[in-house]
mmCIF file of C-alpha atoms in Angstrom:
data_model
loop_
_atom_site.group_PDB
_atom_site.id
_atom_site.type_symbol
_atom_site.label_atom_id
_atom_site.label_comp_id
_atom_site.label_asym_id
_atom_site.label_seq_id
_atom_site.Cartn_x
_atom_site.Cartn_y
_atom_site.Cartn_z
ATOM 1 C CA MET P 1 18.148 72.893 -52.956
ATOM 2 C CA ILE P 2 17.355 70.271 -50.320
ATOM 3 C CA ARG P 3 13.636 69.670 -50.000
ATOM 4 C CA SER P 4 12.189 68.969 -46.585
ATOM 5 C CA THR P 5 9.425 66.724 -47.949
ATOM 6 C CA VAL P 6 10.449 63.371 -49.405
ATOM 7 C CA ALA P 7 8.492 60.460 -50.859
ATOM 8 C CA ARG P 8 10.291 57.133 -50.372
ATOM 9 C CA VAL P 9 9.411 53.977 -52.307
ATOM 10 C CA ASP P 10 10.359 50.713 -50.610
ATOM 11 C CA LEU P 11 11.018 48.189 -53.377
ATOM 12 C CA ALA P 12 11.513 45.399 -50.816
ATOM 13 C CA ALA P 13 7.984 46.041 -49.524
ATOM 14 C CA LEU P 14 6.695 45.992 -53.109
ATOM 15 C CA GLN P 15 8.306 42.614 -53.743
ATOM 16 C CA SER P 16 6.982 41.286 -50.444
ATOM 17 C CA ASN P 17 3.451 42.321 -51.438
ATOM 18 C CA PHE P 18 3.861 40.606 -54.802
ATOM 19 C CA ARG P 19 4.954 37.383 -53.137
ATOM 20 C CA ALA P 20 2.039 37.552 -50.668
ATOM 21 C CA ILE P 21 -0.443 37.902 -53.544
ATOM 22 C CA ARG P 22 1.162 35.100 -55.530
ATOM 23 C CA ALA P 23 1.129 32.799 -52.505
ATOM 24 C CA PHE P 24 -2.534 33.564 -51.860
ATOM 25 C CA VAL P 25 -3.741 32.714 -55.362
ATOM 26 C CA ALA P 26 -1.577 29.584 -55.329
ATOM 27 C CA GLU P 27 -3.403 28.261 -52.286
ATOM 28 C CA PRO P 28 -6.242 25.972 -53.507
ATOM 29 C CA THR P 29 -8.211 26.374 -50.267
ATOM 30 C CA SER P 30 -8.089 30.161 -50.287
ATOM 31 C CA SER P 31 -11.510 31.686 -49.858
ATOM 32 C CA PRO P 32 -12.781 35.218 -50.397
ATOM 33 C CA ARG P 33 -14.207 34.946 -46.865
ATOM 34 C CA ASP P 34 -10.675 34.806 -45.547
ATOM 35 C CA VAL P 35 -9.673 38.141 -47.020
ATOM 36 C CA GLY P 36 -12.643 40.440 -47.397
ATOM 37 C CA ARG P 37 -15.983 41.476 -46.001
ATOM 38 C CA VAL P 38 -17.699 40.044 -49.048
ATOM 39 C CA PRO P 39 -20.118 37.118 -48.708
ATOM 40 C CA ALA P 40 -19.199 34.306 -51.074
ATOM 41 C CA PRO P 41 -20.979 31.043 -51.860
ATOM 42 C CA THR P 42 -19.247 27.875 -50.750
ATOM 43 C CA HIS P 43 -18.538 26.795 -54.301
ATOM 44 C CA ALA P 44 -16.434 29.926 -54.782
ATOM 45 C CA ALA P 45 -13.923 28.836 -52.150
ATOM 46 C CA SER P 46 -11.449 27.483 -54.669
ATOM 47 C CA PRO P 47 -10.677 28.102 -58.329
ATOM 48 C CA PRO P 48 -13.045 26.370 -60.767
ATOM 49 C CA ALA P 49 -11.977 23.103 -62.343
ATOM 50 C CA HIS P 50 -11.300 24.728 -65.709
ATOM 51 C CA ALA P 51 -8.894 27.262 -64.187
ATOM 52 C CA THR P 52 -5.187 26.717 -63.866
ATOM 53 C CA ALA P 53 -4.029 25.261 -60.557
ATOM 54 C CA GLN P 54 -2.018 28.391 -59.895
ATOM 55 C CA PRO P 55 -2.946 31.621 -61.680
ATOM 56 C CA ALA P 56 0.031 33.640 -62.837
ATOM 57 C CA VAL P 57 0.313 37.295 -61.870
ATOM 58 C CA ILE P 58 0.113 40.214 -64.295
ATOM 59 C CA ALA P 59 1.541 43.137 -62.333
ATOM 60 C CA VAL P 60 -0.231 46.370 -63.272
ATOM 61 C CA VAL P 61 2.106 49.375 -63.417
ATOM 62 C CA LYS P 62 0.017 51.860 -65.381
ATOM 63 C CA ALA P 63 0.148 55.607 -64.688
ATOM 64 C CA ASN P 64 3.802 55.634 -63.640
ATOM 65 C CA ALA P 65 3.136 52.594 -61.426
ATOM 66 C CA TYR P 66 0.383 54.506 -59.616
ATOM 67 C CA GLY P 67 2.848 57.319 -59.002
ATOM 68 C CA HIS P 68 5.584 55.100 -57.550
ATOM 69 C CA GLY P 69 8.009 55.298 -60.509
ATOM 70 C CA ASP P 70 7.305 52.816 -63.284
ATOM 71 C CA GLY P 71 10.807 51.857 -64.411
ATOM 72 C CA ARG P 72 12.310 50.819 -61.083
ATOM 73 C CA VAL P 73 9.017 49.364 -59.850
ATOM 74 C CA ALA P 74 8.623 47.269 -63.004
ATOM 75 C CA VAL P 75 12.143 45.862 -62.804
ATOM 76 C CA ALA P 76 11.629 45.005 -59.115
ATOM 77 C CA LEU P 77 8.378 43.191 -59.915
ATOM 78 C CA GLU P 78 10.021 41.228 -62.718
ATOM 79 C CA GLN P 79 12.780 40.226 -60.296
ATOM 80 C CA ALA P 80 10.105 39.119 -57.819
ATOM 81 C CA GLY P 81 8.571 36.793 -60.412
ATOM 82 C CA ALA P 82 5.904 38.719 -62.323
ATOM 83 C CA THR P 83 4.877 36.708 -65.398
ATOM 84 C CA MET P 84 3.732 39.793 -67.266
ATOM 85 C CA LEU P 85 3.411 43.524 -66.687
ATOM 86 C CA ALA P 86 0.559 45.724 -67.847
ATOM 87 C CA CYS P 87 0.515 49.425 -68.707
ATOM 88 C CA ALA P 88 -1.927 51.916 -70.158
ATOM 89 C CA ASP P 89 -0.449 52.734 -73.562
ATOM 90 C CA ILE P 90 2.401 52.147 -75.972
ATOM 91 C CA GLU P 91 4.426 55.055 -74.597
ATOM 92 C CA GLU P 92 4.352 53.564 -71.098
ATOM 93 C CA GLY P 93 5.407 50.213 -72.502
ATOM 94 C CA ILE P 94 8.411 51.768 -74.201
ATOM 95 C CA VAL P 95 9.478 53.347 -70.902
ATOM 96 C CA LEU P 96 9.356 49.918 -69.256
ATOM 97 C CA ARG P 97 11.433 48.285 -71.994
ATOM 98 C CA ARG P 98 14.035 51.049 -71.790
ATOM 99 C CA ALA P 99 14.195 50.500 -68.033
ATOM 100 C CA GLY P 100 15.280 46.920 -68.684
ATOM 101 C CA VAL P 101 12.053 44.923 -68.447
ATOM 102 C CA THR P 102 12.242 41.667 -70.428
ATOM 103 C CA VAL P 103 8.964 39.884 -69.571
ATOM 104 C CA PRO P 104 5.884 40.400 -71.787
ATOM 105 C CA ILE P 105 4.192 43.776 -71.458
ATOM 106 C CA LEU P 106 0.453 44.057 -72.105
ATOM 107 C CA VAL P 107 -0.904 47.403 -73.298
ATOM 108 C CA PHE P 108 -4.362 47.819 -71.758
ATOM 109 C CA GLY P 109 -5.531 50.959 -73.496
ATOM 110 C CA ALA P 110 -6.835 51.938 -76.879
ATOM 111 C CA LEU P 111 -4.141 51.890 -79.554
ATOM 112 C CA SER P 112 -3.095 54.923 -81.520
ATOM 113 C CA VAL P 113 -3.560 53.256 -84.887
ATOM 114 C CA SER P 114 -1.426 55.889 -86.619
ATOM 115 C CA ASP P 115 1.597 55.165 -84.424
ATOM 116 C CA LEU P 116 2.036 51.432 -83.933
ATOM 117 C CA ASP P 117 5.794 51.232 -84.434
ATOM 118 C CA GLY P 118 6.409 50.852 -80.722
ATOM 119 C CA LEU P 119 4.458 47.604 -80.597
ATOM 120 C CA PHE P 120 6.970 45.972 -82.888
ATOM 121 C CA GLU P 121 10.170 47.788 -81.976
ATOM 122 C CA PHE P 122 9.704 47.097 -78.264
ATOM 123 C CA ALA P 123 7.873 43.750 -78.431
ATOM 124 C CA LEU P 124 4.686 44.909 -76.707
ATOM 125 C CA THR P 125 1.464 42.889 -76.541
ATOM 126 C CA PRO P 126 -1.524 44.933 -77.714
ATOM 127 C CA THR P 127 -5.101 44.739 -76.565
ATOM 128 C CA ILE P 128 -7.511 44.467 -79.492
ATOM 129 C CA SER P 129 -10.819 46.006 -78.512
ATOM 130 C CA THR P 130 -12.235 47.243 -81.836
ATOM 131 C CA PRO P 131 -12.359 46.001 -85.441
ATOM 132 C CA SER P 132 -10.418 49.082 -86.596
ATOM 133 C CA ALA P 133 -7.596 48.344 -84.148
ATOM 134 C CA ALA P 134 -7.434 44.768 -85.439
ATOM 135 C CA ARG P 135 -7.223 45.978 -89.049
ATOM 136 C CA ALA P 136 -4.503 48.507 -88.207
ATOM 137 C CA VAL P 137 -2.329 46.040 -86.286
ATOM 138 C CA GLN P 138 -2.855 43.399 -88.980
ATOM 139 C CA ALA P 139 -1.733 45.825 -91.683
ATOM 140 C CA ALA P 140 1.300 46.921 -89.660
ATOM 141 C CA ALA P 141 2.313 43.320 -88.953
ATOM 142 C CA ALA P 142 1.854 42.296 -92.585
ATOM 143 C CA ALA P 143 3.982 45.230 -93.746
ATOM 144 C CA ARG P 144 6.756 44.021 -91.455
ATOM 145 C CA LYS P 145 6.274 40.384 -92.529
ATOM 146 C CA THR P 146 5.766 39.315 -88.942
ATOM 147 C CA SER P 147 3.002 38.229 -86.612
ATOM 148 C CA VAL P 148 1.911 39.614 -83.268
ATOM 149 C CA GLY P 149 0.096 38.046 -80.337
ATOM 150 C CA TYR P 150 -2.717 40.026 -78.766
ATOM 151 C CA HIS P 151 -5.238 39.920 -75.948
ATOM 152 C CA LEU P 152 -8.898 40.337 -76.867
ATOM 153 C CA LYS P 153 -10.914 42.626 -74.616
ATOM 154 C CA VAL P 154 -14.617 41.929 -74.151
ATOM 155 C CA ASP P 155 -16.966 44.529 -72.702
ATOM 156 C CA THR P 156 -19.225 42.706 -70.261
ATOM 157 C CA GLY P 157 -20.767 45.752 -68.604
ATOM 158 C CA MET P 158 -18.103 48.379 -67.964
ATOM 159 C CA ASN P 159 -19.190 50.039 -71.240
ATOM 160 C CA ARG P 160 -15.776 51.448 -71.862
ATOM 161 C CA LEU P 161 -13.304 49.557 -74.081
ATOM 162 C CA GLY P 162 -13.918 46.166 -75.657
ATOM 163 C CA PHE P 163 -16.144 44.222 -78.047
ATOM 164 C CA ARG P 164 -19.671 43.946 -76.715
ATOM 165 C CA HIS P 165 -20.226 40.523 -75.186
ATOM 166 C CA ASP P 166 -23.461 40.051 -77.140
ATOM 167 C CA ASN P 167 -21.972 40.990 -80.537
ATOM 168 C CA LEU P 168 -19.034 38.605 -80.661
ATOM 169 C CA ARG P 169 -20.506 36.134 -83.171
ATOM 170 C CA TRP P 170 -20.813 38.919 -85.740
ATOM 171 C CA MET P 171 -17.812 41.074 -84.888
ATOM 172 C CA LEU P 172 -15.029 38.552 -84.316
ATOM 173 C CA PRO P 173 -14.801 36.300 -87.398
ATOM 174 C CA ASP P 174 -12.884 38.916 -89.423
ATOM 175 C CA VAL P 175 -10.590 39.641 -86.481
ATOM 176 C CA LEU P 176 -9.876 35.964 -85.821
ATOM 177 C CA SER P 177 -9.121 35.334 -89.494
ATOM 178 C CA SER P 178 -6.384 37.983 -89.612
ATOM 179 C CA PRO P 179 -3.334 36.027 -90.843
ATOM 180 C CA ASN P 180 -0.739 38.067 -88.943
ATOM 181 C CA LEU P 181 -2.591 38.252 -85.616
ATOM 182 C CA ARG P 182 -2.495 35.534 -82.955
ATOM 183 C CA LEU P 183 -5.086 35.484 -80.178
ATOM 184 C CA ASP P 184 -3.246 34.662 -76.945
ATOM 185 C CA ALA P 185 -5.798 35.602 -74.287
ATOM 186 C CA ILE P 186 -9.245 37.023 -73.645
ATOM 187 C CA TYR P 187 -10.162 39.345 -70.792
ATOM 188 C CA THR P 188 -12.671 41.751 -69.352
ATOM 189 C CA HIS P 189 -12.762 44.359 -66.595
ATOM 190 C CA PHE P 190 -15.200 44.515 -63.687
ATOM 191 C CA ALA P 191 -17.004 47.790 -63.038
ATOM 192 C CA THR P 192 -18.166 47.074 -59.479
ATOM 193 C CA ALA P 193 -15.758 44.548 -57.981
ATOM 194 C CA ASP P 194 -15.284 46.831 -54.986
ATOM 195 C CA ASP P 195 -19.043 47.112 -54.321
ATOM 196 C CA PRO P 196 -20.275 44.001 -52.475
ATOM 197 C CA GLU P 197 -23.917 44.999 -52.883
ATOM 198 C CA HIS P 198 -23.905 45.533 -56.645
ATOM 199 C CA ALA P 199 -25.326 42.740 -58.804
ATOM 200 C CA LEU P 200 -23.341 43.748 -61.894
ATOM 201 C CA PHE P 201 -20.247 41.891 -60.695
ATOM 202 C CA GLY P 202 -21.996 38.523 -60.922
ATOM 203 C CA GLU P 203 -23.631 39.439 -64.211
ATOM 204 C CA GLN P 204 -20.274 40.323 -65.734
ATOM 205 C CA ARG P 205 -18.766 37.031 -64.603
ATOM 206 C CA VAL P 206 -21.557 35.084 -66.296
ATOM 207 C CA ARG P 207 -21.280 37.174 -69.466
ATOM 208 C CA PHE P 208 -17.537 36.601 -69.611
ATOM 209 C CA GLU P 209 -17.965 32.841 -69.307
ATOM 210 C CA GLU P 210 -20.432 32.946 -72.188
ATOM 211 C CA ALA P 211 -18.056 35.141 -74.222
ATOM 212 C CA VAL P 212 -15.285 32.584 -73.783
ATOM 213 C CA ARG P 213 -17.593 29.837 -75.027
ATOM 214 C CA THR P 214 -18.566 31.980 -78.012
ATOM 215 C CA VAL P 215 -14.953 32.590 -78.982
ATOM 216 C CA GLN P 216 -14.154 28.902 -78.627
ATOM 217 C CA ALA P 217 -17.141 28.063 -80.838
ATOM 218 C CA LEU P 218 -15.553 30.241 -83.515
ATOM 219 C CA GLY P 219 -12.628 27.829 -83.648
ATOM 220 C CA ILE P 220 -10.295 29.088 -80.910
ATOM 221 C CA PRO P 221 -8.736 26.282 -78.808
ATOM 222 C CA LYS P 222 -10.112 25.657 -75.341
ATOM 223 C CA THR P 223 -6.642 26.385 -73.995
ATOM 224 C CA LEU P 224 -7.243 30.109 -74.621
ATOM 225 C CA LEU P 225 -5.930 32.040 -71.613
ATOM 226 C CA ARG P 226 -8.313 34.222 -69.579
ATOM 227 C CA HIS P 227 -8.003 37.029 -67.030
ATOM 228 C CA THR P 228 -10.452 39.345 -65.289
ATOM 229 C CA ALA P 229 -9.400 39.893 -61.668
ATOM 230 C CA ASN P 230 -8.174 43.315 -60.634
ATOM 231 C CA SER P 231 -7.271 43.840 -56.968
ATOM 232 C CA ALA P 232 -10.850 43.994 -55.729
ATOM 233 C CA ALA P 233 -12.014 41.001 -57.766
ATOM 234 C CA LEU P 234 -8.966 39.021 -56.658
ATOM 235 C CA LEU P 235 -10.051 39.464 -53.041
ATOM 236 C CA ARG P 236 -13.727 38.989 -53.702
ATOM 237 C CA ASP P 237 -14.196 35.778 -55.651
ATOM 238 C CA SER P 238 -11.706 33.093 -56.611
ATOM 239 C CA ARG P 239 -13.963 31.958 -59.466
ATOM 240 C CA VAL P 240 -12.654 34.912 -61.470
ATOM 241 C CA TRP P 241 -8.952 34.171 -60.996
ATOM 242 C CA TYR P 242 -8.794 32.093 -64.206
ATOM 243 C CA ASP P 243 -5.271 31.906 -65.695
ATOM 244 C CA PHE P 244 -3.978 35.285 -64.523
ATOM 245 C CA VAL P 245 -4.853 37.803 -61.834
ATOM 246 C CA ARG P 246 -4.149 41.507 -62.342
ATOM 247 C CA PRO P 247 -3.323 43.237 -59.045
ATOM 248 C CA GLY P 248 -2.599 46.941 -59.136
ATOM 249 C CA LEU P 249 -3.392 48.722 -55.873
ATOM 250 C CA LEU P 250 -2.697 45.589 -53.810
ATOM 251 C CA LEU P 251 0.902 45.586 -55.008
ATOM 252 C CA PHE P 252 1.387 48.935 -53.339
ATOM 253 C CA GLY P 253 -0.191 47.882 -50.058
ATOM 254 C CA ILE P 254 -3.600 49.415 -50.720
ATOM 255 C CA VAL P 255 -6.768 47.353 -50.190
ATOM 256 C CA PRO P 256 -9.657 48.788 -52.266
ATOM 257 C CA PRO P 257 -12.310 50.050 -49.824
ATOM 258 C CA PRO P 258 -14.698 48.884 -48.468
ATOM 259 C CA LEU P 259 -13.000 45.491 -48.776
ATOM 260 C CA ALA P 260 -10.694 44.209 -46.077
ATOM 261 C CA SER P 261 -7.811 41.786 -46.295
ATOM 262 C CA THR P 262 -5.712 39.565 -44.086
ATOM 263 C CA LEU P 263 -2.969 39.472 -46.698
ATOM 264 C CA ASP P 264 0.364 40.512 -45.243
ATOM 265 C CA LEU P 265 0.712 43.741 -47.201
ATOM 266 C CA GLN P 266 3.075 46.611 -46.508
ATOM 267 C CA PRO P 267 2.748 50.231 -47.609
ATOM 268 C CA VAL P 268 5.252 50.837 -50.378
ATOM 269 C CA MET P 269 5.366 54.629 -50.273
ATOM 270 C CA SER P 270 6.033 56.810 -47.244
ATOM 271 C CA LEU P 271 5.882 60.589 -47.194
ATOM 272 C CA THR P 272 7.986 62.417 -44.619
ATOM 273 C CA SER P 273 8.557 66.091 -43.934
ATOM 274 C CA ARG P 274 9.561 68.412 -41.109
ATOM 275 C CA VAL P 275 7.878 71.187 -39.211
ATOM 276 C CA VAL P 276 9.000 74.559 -40.577
ATOM 277 C CA ALA P 277 7.223 76.855 -38.130
ATOM 278 C CA VAL P 278 5.335 76.801 -34.834
ATOM 279 C CA LYS P 279 2.775 79.526 -34.229
ATOM 280 C CA GLY P 280 1.125 80.350 -30.945
ATOM 281 C CA LEU P 281 -2.641 81.052 -30.919
ATOM 282 C CA ARG P 282 -4.884 82.668 -28.356
ATOM 283 C CA PRO P 283 -8.452 81.482 -27.801
ATOM 284 C CA GLY P 284 -10.753 82.718 -30.543
ATOM 285 C CA GLU P 285 -8.033 83.298 -33.134
ATOM 286 C CA SER P 286 -8.316 81.622 -36.530
ATOM 287 C CA VAL P 287 -5.770 80.189 -38.971
ATOM 288 C CA GLY P 288 -5.259 80.473 -42.711
ATOM 289 C CA TYR P 289 -7.489 81.325 -45.667
ATOM 290 C CA GLY P 290 -11.135 81.534 -44.753
ATOM 291 C CA GLY P 291 -10.354 81.256 -41.047
ATOM 292 C CA ARG P 292 -11.827 77.766 -41.024
ATOM 293 C CA PHE P 293 -9.952 76.630 -37.926
ATOM 294 C CA ARG P 294 -10.580 78.621 -34.772
ATOM 295 C CA ALA P 295 -8.765 77.891 -31.528
ATOM 296 C CA ASP P 296 -10.952 77.332 -28.484
ATOM 297 C CA ALA P 297 -7.915 77.151 -26.159
ATOM 298 C CA PRO P 298 -4.348 78.441 -26.225
#
């Protein structure tokens, strides 16, 4: 059966969007004022001195690449130069590996501690956000006589996943001492990056900076990698670019409202159909369930 409605995904547009984002964060004079309707202090106009000169890009392809088809999208992003991909769970990561992805894949979500085989079989990078997850991954790695690198998630105000920012001194020593676990990066997630009027964004940035210092005080090298910036945060404040940025919606040509952008983005998906019927109406006649539309002219 030939369907009259078709969704088309333009992988060339996807790759163009990726390159536009990468070029923007590579520009040391880039300013949030240039891309969004978000006031930014002058000192936020360029990445902070402790950030890398050019943040790498973690391309977020969770939820079937936001409905665009994760396997083909992920391969196209790797070809375009994505340093790392990110997905929601182990199952999504396995799909990406089977599609041919070779770059590191970060699993954002909570781990199913009873089913960790996929982490090792498909070389996925887990997020550790609870002590129990750390113990489970440590035990699984030790049983396999191997080690695994992970990203540590800190909850700075989203109050979803992650170690509380104000409990790190007590909660992390056991995690950091795990002999088969290697801390590669630390990150957090902003709850209100797309709300220019909300003070929580700035509070989370400050809490994250303090969390990084706390982890370093526990013996982790100052070269520890950091990332926080989803699409909205990427546009809003270059101080939060750190070592990686994590665009999701921007990759697909969508600017999170109410922000605006001058980035040269293209819509990746188009939806086309055809008219299947034309019906004539007389004044006063209604259409469809509930009769919510009523014609005031022929």
